[in-house]
PDB file of C-alpha atoms and ligand atoms in Angstrom:
ATOM      1  CA  MET H   7      12.900 -15.622  19.640  1.00 58.00           C
ATOM      2  CA  ASN H   8      14.960 -13.923  22.403  1.00 70.00           C
ATOM      3  CA  GLN H   9      15.307 -10.463  20.957  1.00 82.00           C
ATOM      4  CA  LEU H  10      13.211  -8.420  18.619  1.00 92.00           C
ATOM      5  CA  LEU H  11      14.034  -5.024  17.157  1.00 95.00           C
ATOM      6  CA  PHE H  12      11.410  -2.349  16.481  1.00 95.00           C
ATOM      7  CA  PHE H  13      12.786  -0.218  13.653  1.00 95.00           C
ATOM      8  CA  SER H  14      11.676   3.297  14.576  1.00 91.00           C
ATOM      9  CA  ASN H  15      13.087   6.539  15.922  1.00 85.00           C
ATOM     10  CA  ASN H  16       9.612   7.935  16.673  1.00 85.00           C
ATOM     11  CA  LYS H  17       9.509   8.281  20.496  1.00 86.00           C
ATOM     12  CA  ASN H  18       5.702   8.267  20.681  1.00 83.00           C
ATOM     13  CA  LYS H  19       5.385   5.125  18.585  1.00 83.00           C
ATOM     14  CA  ILE H  20       8.064   3.403  20.693  1.00 89.00           C
ATOM     15  CA  ILE H  21       6.169   4.279  23.902  1.00 87.00           C
ATOM     16  CA  GLU H  22       2.865   2.992  22.451  1.00 81.00           C
ATOM     17  CA  ILE H  23       4.401  -0.244  21.195  1.00 86.00           C
ATOM     18  CA  LYS H  24       6.592  -0.973  24.245  1.00 86.00           C
ATOM     19  CA  LYS H  25       3.452  -0.668  26.436  1.00 83.00           C
ATOM     20  CA  ILE H  26       1.704  -3.329  24.351  1.00 82.00           C
ATOM     21  CA  PHE H  27       4.754  -5.642  24.398  1.00 82.00           C
ATOM     22  CA  ASN H  28       5.149  -5.277  28.201  1.00 81.00           C
ATOM     23  CA  LYS H  29       1.753  -6.878  28.672  1.00 76.00           C
ATOM     24  CA  PHE H  30       3.111 -10.001  26.963  1.00 75.00           C
ATOM     25  CA  ASN H  31       6.498 -10.070  28.711  1.00 72.00           C
ATOM     26  CA  LEU H  32       8.426  -9.834  25.422  1.00 74.00           C
ATOM     27  CA  GLU H  33      11.751  -7.947  25.287  1.00 78.00           C
ATOM     28  CA  LEU H  34      11.778  -5.265  22.644  1.00 90.00           C
ATOM     29  CA  LEU H  35      14.788  -3.259  21.395  1.00 93.00           C
ATOM     30  CA  SER H  36      14.461   0.019  19.541  1.00 92.00           C
ATOM     31  CA  LEU H  37      16.971   1.811  17.294  1.00 92.00           C
ATOM     32  CA  ASN H  38      17.947   4.006  20.218  1.00 89.00           C
ATOM     33  CA  ASP H  39      19.070   0.978  22.250  1.00 89.00           C
ATOM     34  CA  LEU H  40      21.466   0.032  19.396  1.00 90.00           C
ATOM     35  CA  ASN H  41      22.609   3.600  18.605  1.00 90.00           C
ATOM     36  CA  ILE H  42      21.280   3.375  15.067  1.00 91.00           C
ATOM     37  CA  SER H  43      20.065   6.681  13.687  1.00 88.00           C
ATOM     38  CA  GLU H  44      20.129   6.231   9.906  1.00 91.00           C
ATOM     39  CA  GLU H  45      16.954   5.103   8.168  1.00 91.00           C
ATOM     40  CA  PRO H  46      16.382   3.985   4.554  1.00 94.00           C
ATOM     41  CA  GLU H  47      14.431   6.108   2.089  1.00 93.00           C
ATOM     42  CA  GLU H  48      10.720   5.272   2.252  1.00 92.00           C
ATOM     43  CA  SER H  49      10.289   5.012  -1.502  1.00 93.00           C
ATOM     44  CA  GLY H  50       7.346   2.568  -1.564  1.00 95.00           C
ATOM     45  CA  GLN H  51       3.898   3.335  -2.979  1.00 96.00           C
ATOM     46  CA  THR H  52       2.034   1.575  -0.164  1.00 97.00           C
ATOM     47  CA  PHE H  53       2.236   1.256   3.626  1.00 98.00           C
ATOM     48  CA  GLU H  54       3.156  -2.419   3.179  1.00 98.00           C
ATOM     49  CA  GLU H  55       6.085  -1.637   0.836  1.00 97.00           C
ATOM     50  CA  ASN H  56       7.500   1.051   3.130  1.00 97.00           C
ATOM     51  CA  ALA H  57       7.202  -1.153   6.217  1.00 97.00           C
ATOM     52  CA  LYS H  58       9.080  -3.930   4.371  1.00 97.00           C
ATOM     53  CA  ILE H  59      11.863  -1.537   3.280  1.00 97.00           C
ATOM     54  CA  LYS H  60      12.407  -0.591   6.942  1.00 96.00           C
ATOM     55  CA  SER H  61      12.171  -4.092   8.490  1.00 97.00           C
ATOM     56  CA  ASP H  62      14.521  -5.570   5.828  1.00 97.00           C
ATOM     57  CA  TYR H  63      16.987  -2.727   6.421  1.00 96.00           C
ATOM     58  CA  GLY H  64      16.921  -3.281  10.218  1.00 96.00           C
ATOM     59  CA  PHE H  65      17.390  -7.036   9.868  1.00 96.00           C
ATOM     60  CA  ASN H  66      20.232  -6.682   7.337  1.00 95.00           C
ATOM     61  CA  LYS H  67      22.003  -4.136   9.543  1.00 95.00           C
ATOM     62  CA  THR H  68      21.770  -6.004  12.854  1.00 94.00           C
ATOM     63  CA  GLY H  69      20.966  -9.667  12.153  1.00 94.00           C
ATOM     64  CA  ILE H  70      18.199  -9.358  14.784  1.00 93.00           C
ATOM     65  CA  PRO H  71      14.609 -10.251  13.774  1.00 94.00           C
ATOM     66  CA  CYS H  72      13.110  -6.870  13.081  1.00 96.00           C
ATOM     67  CA  PHE H  73       9.722  -5.309  12.563  1.00 96.00           C
ATOM     68  CA  ALA H  74       8.773  -1.851  11.338  1.00 96.00           C
ATOM     69  CA  ASP H  75       5.492  -0.083  10.902  1.00 95.00           C
ATOM     70  CA  ASP H  76       4.409   2.400   8.304  1.00 95.00           C
ATOM     71  CA  SER H  77       1.265   4.304   8.964  1.00 95.00           C
ATOM     72  CA  GLY H  78      -0.717   7.352   8.020  1.00 97.00           C
ATOM     73  CA  ILE H  79      -4.068   8.997   7.681  1.00 98.00           C
ATOM     74  CA  CYS H  80      -6.362   8.803   4.623  1.00 98.00           C
ATOM     75  CA  ILE H  81      -8.884  11.657   4.414  1.00 98.00           C
ATOM     76  CA  GLU H  82     -12.021  11.489   2.267  1.00 98.00           C
ATOM     77  CA  SER H  83     -12.096  15.228   1.476  1.00 97.00           C
ATOM     78  CA  LEU H  84      -8.508  14.923   0.160  1.00 97.00           C
ATOM     79  CA  ASN H  85      -9.382  11.977  -2.116  1.00 97.00           C
ATOM     80  CA  TRP H  86      -8.148   9.631   0.641  1.00 97.00           C
ATOM     81  CA  LYS H  87      -4.695  11.265   0.730  1.00 97.00           C
ATOM     82  CA  PRO H  88      -2.106  11.905   2.211  1.00 98.00           C
ATOM     83  CA  GLY H  89      -1.767   8.154   2.993  1.00 98.00           C
ATOM     84  CA  VAL H  90       1.878   7.092   2.711  1.00 97.00           C
ATOM     85  CA  LEU H  91       2.831  10.771   2.409  1.00 96.00           C
ATOM     86  CA  SER H  92       1.311  11.683   5.819  1.00 97.00           C
ATOM     87  CA  LYS H  93       4.614  12.724   7.385  1.00 94.00           C
ATOM     88  CA  ARG H  94       5.652  14.875   4.417  1.00 95.00           C
ATOM     89  CA  PHE H  95       2.167  16.433   4.158  1.00 98.00           C
ATOM     90  CA  LEU H  96       2.290  17.567   7.801  1.00 97.00           C
ATOM     91  CA  ASN H  97       5.863  18.870   7.454  1.00 97.00           C
ATOM     92  CA  ASN H  98       4.891  21.018   4.458  1.00 98.00           C
ATOM     93  CA  PHE H  99       2.928  23.370   6.731  1.00 98.00           C
ATOM     94  CA  ARG H 100       4.604  25.925   8.985  1.00 98.00           C
ATOM     95  CA  ASN H 101       3.284  23.999  12.005  1.00 97.00           C
ATOM     96  CA  ASN H 102       0.784  21.254  12.909  1.00 97.00           C
ATOM     97  CA  GLU H 103      -1.970  23.787  13.694  1.00 97.00           C
ATOM     98  CA  ALA H 104      -1.782  25.224  10.148  1.00 98.00           C
ATOM     99  CA  CYS H 105      -2.098  21.716   8.717  1.00 98.00           C
ATOM    100  CA  PHE H 106      -5.085  20.906  10.949  1.00 98.00           C
ATOM    101  CA  GLU H 107      -6.799  24.171   9.945  1.00 98.00           C
ATOM    102  CA  SER H 108      -6.371  23.331   6.269  1.00 98.00           C
ATOM    103  CA  ILE H 109      -7.749  19.783   6.726  1.00 98.00           C
ATOM    104  CA  ILE H 110     -10.765  21.039   8.685  1.00 98.00           C
ATOM    105  CA  LYS H 111     -11.477  23.767   6.122  1.00 97.00           C
ATOM    106  CA  ASN H 112     -11.362  21.241   3.248  1.00 96.00           C
ATOM    107  CA  THR H 113     -13.553  18.808   5.126  1.00 97.00           C
ATOM    108  CA  LYS H 114     -16.217  21.482   5.711  1.00 96.00           C
ATOM    109  CA  LYS H 115     -16.003  22.775   2.135  1.00 96.00           C
ATOM    110  CA  ASN H 116     -16.482  19.303   0.620  1.00 92.00           C
ATOM    111  CA  SER H 117     -18.941  18.074   3.292  1.00 93.00           C
ATOM    112  CA  LYS H 118     -16.943  14.852   3.467  1.00 96.00           C
ATOM    113  CA  GLN H 119     -15.951  13.999   7.017  1.00 97.00           C
ATOM    114  CA  ASN H 120     -14.703  10.424   6.818  1.00 98.00           C
ATOM    115  CA  ALA H 121     -11.116   9.409   7.458  1.00 98.00           C
ATOM    116  CA  PHE H 122      -9.132   6.399   8.598  1.00 98.00           C
ATOM    117  CA  PHE H 123      -5.685   5.570   9.908  1.00 98.00           C
ATOM    118  CA  LYS H 124      -3.892   2.525   8.611  1.00 98.00           C
ATOM    119  CA  THR H 125      -0.791   0.749   9.905  1.00 97.00           C
ATOM    120  CA  SER H 126       1.133  -1.961   8.124  1.00 98.00           C
ATOM    121  CA  ILE H 127       3.731  -3.867  10.101  1.00 98.00           C
ATOM    122  CA  SER H 128       6.391  -5.878   8.332  1.00 98.00           C
ATOM    123  CA  LEU H 129       8.350  -8.521  10.261  1.00 98.00           C
ATOM    124  CA  THR H 130      11.635  -9.714   8.739  1.00 97.00           C
ATOM    125  CA  VAL H 131      12.957 -12.867  10.378  1.00 93.00           C
ATOM    126  CA  LYS H 132      15.481 -13.981   7.782  1.00 90.00           C
ATOM    127  CA  ASP H 133      16.850 -12.906   4.396  1.00 89.00           C
ATOM    128  CA  ASN H 134      14.088 -12.318   1.867  1.00 84.00           C
ATOM    129  CA  HIS H 135      11.392 -13.500   4.228  1.00 92.00           C
ATOM    130  CA  ASN H 136       8.872 -11.060   5.642  1.00 95.00           C
ATOM    131  CA  LEU H 137       5.300 -11.133   6.931  1.00 98.00           C
ATOM    132  CA  ILE H 138       2.729  -8.313   6.929  1.00 98.00           C
ATOM    133  CA  PHE H 139       0.150  -7.458   9.633  1.00 98.00           C
ATOM    134  CA  ASN H 140      -2.386  -4.662   9.006  1.00 98.00           C
ATOM    135  CA  GLY H 141      -4.560  -2.524  11.286  1.00 98.00           C
ATOM    136  CA  LYS H 142      -7.124   0.154  10.511  1.00 98.00           C
ATOM    137  CA  ILE H 143      -9.281   2.538  12.523  1.00 98.00           C
ATOM    138  CA  GLU H 144     -12.225   4.345  10.938  1.00 98.00           C
ATOM    139  CA  GLY H 145     -13.537   7.709  12.037  1.00 98.00           C
ATOM    140  CA  LYS H 146     -14.035  11.297  11.007  1.00 98.00           C
ATOM    141  CA  ILE H 147     -12.280  14.654  10.982  1.00 98.00           C
ATOM    142  CA  SER H 148     -13.218  16.808  14.000  1.00 98.00           C
ATOM    143  CA  GLU H 149     -14.663  20.319  13.679  1.00 97.00           C
ATOM    144  CA  LYS H 150     -11.802  21.665  15.812  1.00 97.00           C
ATOM    145  CA  ALA H 151      -8.314  20.368  16.665  1.00 98.00           C
ATOM    146  CA  LYS H 152      -8.476  19.165  20.283  1.00 98.00           C
ATOM    147  CA  GLY H 153      -6.387  17.306  22.869  1.00 97.00           C
ATOM    148  CA  ARG H 154      -2.785  17.195  24.042  1.00 94.00           C
ATOM    149  CA  PHE H 155      -1.940  13.477  24.008  1.00 93.00           C
ATOM    150  CA  GLY H 156      -0.599  11.332  21.167  1.00 89.00           C
ATOM    151  CA  PHE H 157       1.114  12.769  18.109  1.00 92.00           C
ATOM    152  CA  GLY H 158       0.708  13.611  14.423  1.00 96.00           C
ATOM    153  CA  TYR H 159      -2.904  13.903  13.288  1.00 98.00           C
ATOM    154  CA  ASP H 160      -4.423  12.694  16.587  1.00 97.00           C
ATOM    155  CA  PRO H 161      -5.976  16.131  17.446  1.00 98.00           C
ATOM    156  CA  VAL H 162      -8.216  16.126  14.324  1.00 98.00           C
ATOM    157  CA  PHE H 163      -9.346  12.480  14.274  1.00 98.00           C
ATOM    158  CA  ILE H 164     -12.460  11.239  16.087  1.00 98.00           C
ATOM    159  CA  PRO H 165     -12.742   7.424  16.101  1.00 98.00           C
ATOM    160  CA  LYS H 166     -16.110   5.913  15.108  1.00 98.00           C
ATOM    161  CA  ASN H 167     -18.541   5.708  18.091  1.00 96.00           C
ATOM    162  CA  TYR H 168     -16.458   8.225  20.098  1.00 97.00           C
ATOM    163  CA  ASN H 169     -16.973  11.920  20.738  1.00 97.00           C
ATOM    164  CA  LYS H 170     -13.344  12.723  21.571  1.00 97.00           C
ATOM    165  CA  THR H 171     -10.312  13.062  19.313  1.00 98.00           C
ATOM    166  CA  LEU H 172      -7.479  10.523  19.617  1.00 97.00           C
ATOM    167  CA  ALA H 173      -5.404  13.290  21.247  1.00 97.00           C
ATOM    168  CA  GLU H 174      -7.990  13.543  24.044  1.00 98.00           C
ATOM    169  CA  LEU H 175      -7.518   9.842  24.873  1.00 96.00           C
ATOM    170  CA  THR H 176      -4.717   8.551  27.109  1.00 93.00           C
ATOM    171  CA  THR H 177      -2.103   6.200  25.596  1.00 87.00           C
ATOM    172  CA  LYS H 178      -3.943   3.272  27.201  1.00 88.00           C
ATOM    173  CA  GLU H 179      -7.295   4.376  25.758  1.00 94.00           C
ATOM    174  CA  LYS H 180      -5.736   4.938  22.321  1.00 93.00           C
ATOM    175  CA  ASN H 181      -4.038   1.539  22.513  1.00 88.00           C
ATOM    176  CA  ASP H 182      -7.398  -0.142  23.128  1.00 91.00           C
ATOM    177  CA  ILE H 183      -8.634   0.860  19.665  1.00 95.00           C
ATOM    178  CA  SER H 184      -5.834   2.178  17.452  1.00 94.00           C
ATOM    179  CA  HIS H 185      -4.755   1.014  14.003  1.00 96.00           C
ATOM    180  CA  ARG H 186      -1.254   0.427  15.382  1.00 91.00           C
ATOM    181  CA  SER H 187      -2.412  -1.679  18.349  1.00 90.00           C
ATOM    182  CA  ILE H 188      -4.602  -3.823  16.037  1.00 95.00           C
ATOM    183  CA  ALA H 189      -1.596  -4.549  13.809  1.00 96.00           C
ATOM    184  CA  VAL H 190       0.775  -5.061  16.786  1.00 92.00           C
ATOM    185  CA  THR H 191      -1.660  -7.455  18.458  1.00 91.00           C
ATOM    186  CA  LYS H 192      -1.755  -9.532  15.246  1.00 96.00           C
ATOM    187  CA  LEU H 193       2.078  -9.533  15.256  1.00 95.00           C
ATOM    188  CA  ILE H 194       2.213 -10.593  18.929  1.00 91.00           C
ATOM    189  CA  ASN H 195      -0.335 -13.369  18.378  1.00 92.00           C
ATOM    190  CA  PHE H 196       1.862 -14.645  15.581  1.00 93.00           C
ATOM    191  CA  LEU H 197       5.009 -14.464  17.775  1.00 90.00           C
ATOM    192  CA  ILE H 198       3.528 -16.235  20.791  1.00 86.00           C
ATOM    193  CA  ASN H 199       1.857 -18.979  18.779  1.00 83.00           C
TER     194      ASN H 199
HETATM  195  P1  IMP R  24       5.313   6.812   9.710  1.00 54.26           P
HETATM  196  O1  IMP R  24       5.866   6.993   8.327  1.00 54.26           O
HETATM  197  O2  IMP R  24       4.695   5.477   9.930  1.00 54.26           O
HETATM  198  O3  IMP R  24       6.275   7.169  10.788  1.00 54.26           O
HETATM  199  O4  IMP R  24       4.089   7.822   9.908  1.00 54.26           O
HETATM  200  C1  IMP R  24       3.786   8.825   9.020  1.00 54.26           C
HETATM  201  C2  IMP R  24       3.016   9.939   9.665  1.00 54.26           C
HETATM  202  O5  IMP R  24       1.655   9.527   9.836  1.00 54.26           O
HETATM  203  C3  IMP R  24       3.474  10.354  11.046  1.00 54.26           C
HETATM  204  O6  IMP R  24       4.501  11.280  10.997  1.00 54.26           O
HETATM  205  C4  IMP R  24       2.216  10.971  11.631  1.00 54.26           C
HETATM  206  O7  IMP R  24       2.116  12.304  11.209  1.00 54.26           O
HETATM  207  C5  IMP R  24       1.125  10.152  10.968  1.00 54.26           C
HETATM  208  N1  IMP R  24       0.682   9.113  11.913  1.00 54.26           N
HETATM  209  C6  IMP R  24       1.029   7.801  11.912  1.00 54.26           C
HETATM  210  N2  IMP R  24       0.440   7.163  12.952  1.00 54.26           N
HETATM  211  C7  IMP R  24      -0.276   8.100  13.612  1.00 54.26           C
HETATM  212  C8  IMP R  24      -1.074   8.052  14.789  1.00 54.26           C
HETATM  213  O8  IMP R  24      -1.248   7.035  15.473  1.00 54.26           O
HETATM  214  N3  IMP R  24      -1.639   9.219  15.152  1.00 54.26           N
HETATM  215  C9  IMP R  24      -1.488  10.376  14.442  1.00 54.26           C
HETATM  216  N4  IMP R  24      -0.722  10.474  13.374  1.00 54.26           N
HETATM  217  C10 IMP R  24      -0.123   9.339  12.950  1.00 54.26           C
END
């Protein structure tokens, strides 16, 4: 496989994933490289369904083997939501800090600290043929939002066996343990074997 397209416009995700691919000497294109800005509606009920919608769309549009990820955070004190609605949930607040405050308040009120991030990657290599690779990282909601690295919910998530939030870890440190890197590593192992 000479070329592979990563179907995402999220700059932070592209940086994280390109770093992992560089280690394996694989050439990766992103939507930016092909001047594609439109994305399909993420109407699935699960991370797997949404990832497939995006990787099928990318493959059908370009003819290049394409993978897409769909990810999010599941929070115990919110009955394991927002899940697939993570992006919309964050955007419903006036800013990220207001969202973090609300999550932390709920977590304290319900005395339920657990949370996890999940990523599903779908790889579409030909019409009607896709494969799924999953990754998960368990942890808890922090007592305060902390850190300036990463994106999204990183400032309020402390991985299991750590005492720092994901936003206090460098990209390399996050990539050593993250849900996305677990799923991407499974994808790469599939590609190189
Ligand atoms: P997407 O639909 O896969 O782009 O991700 C949905 C939302 O989940 C993102 O907008 C982020 O808010 C959140 N999210 C996904 N992955 C991460 C992560 O690695 N760290 C923090 N937030 C994330």
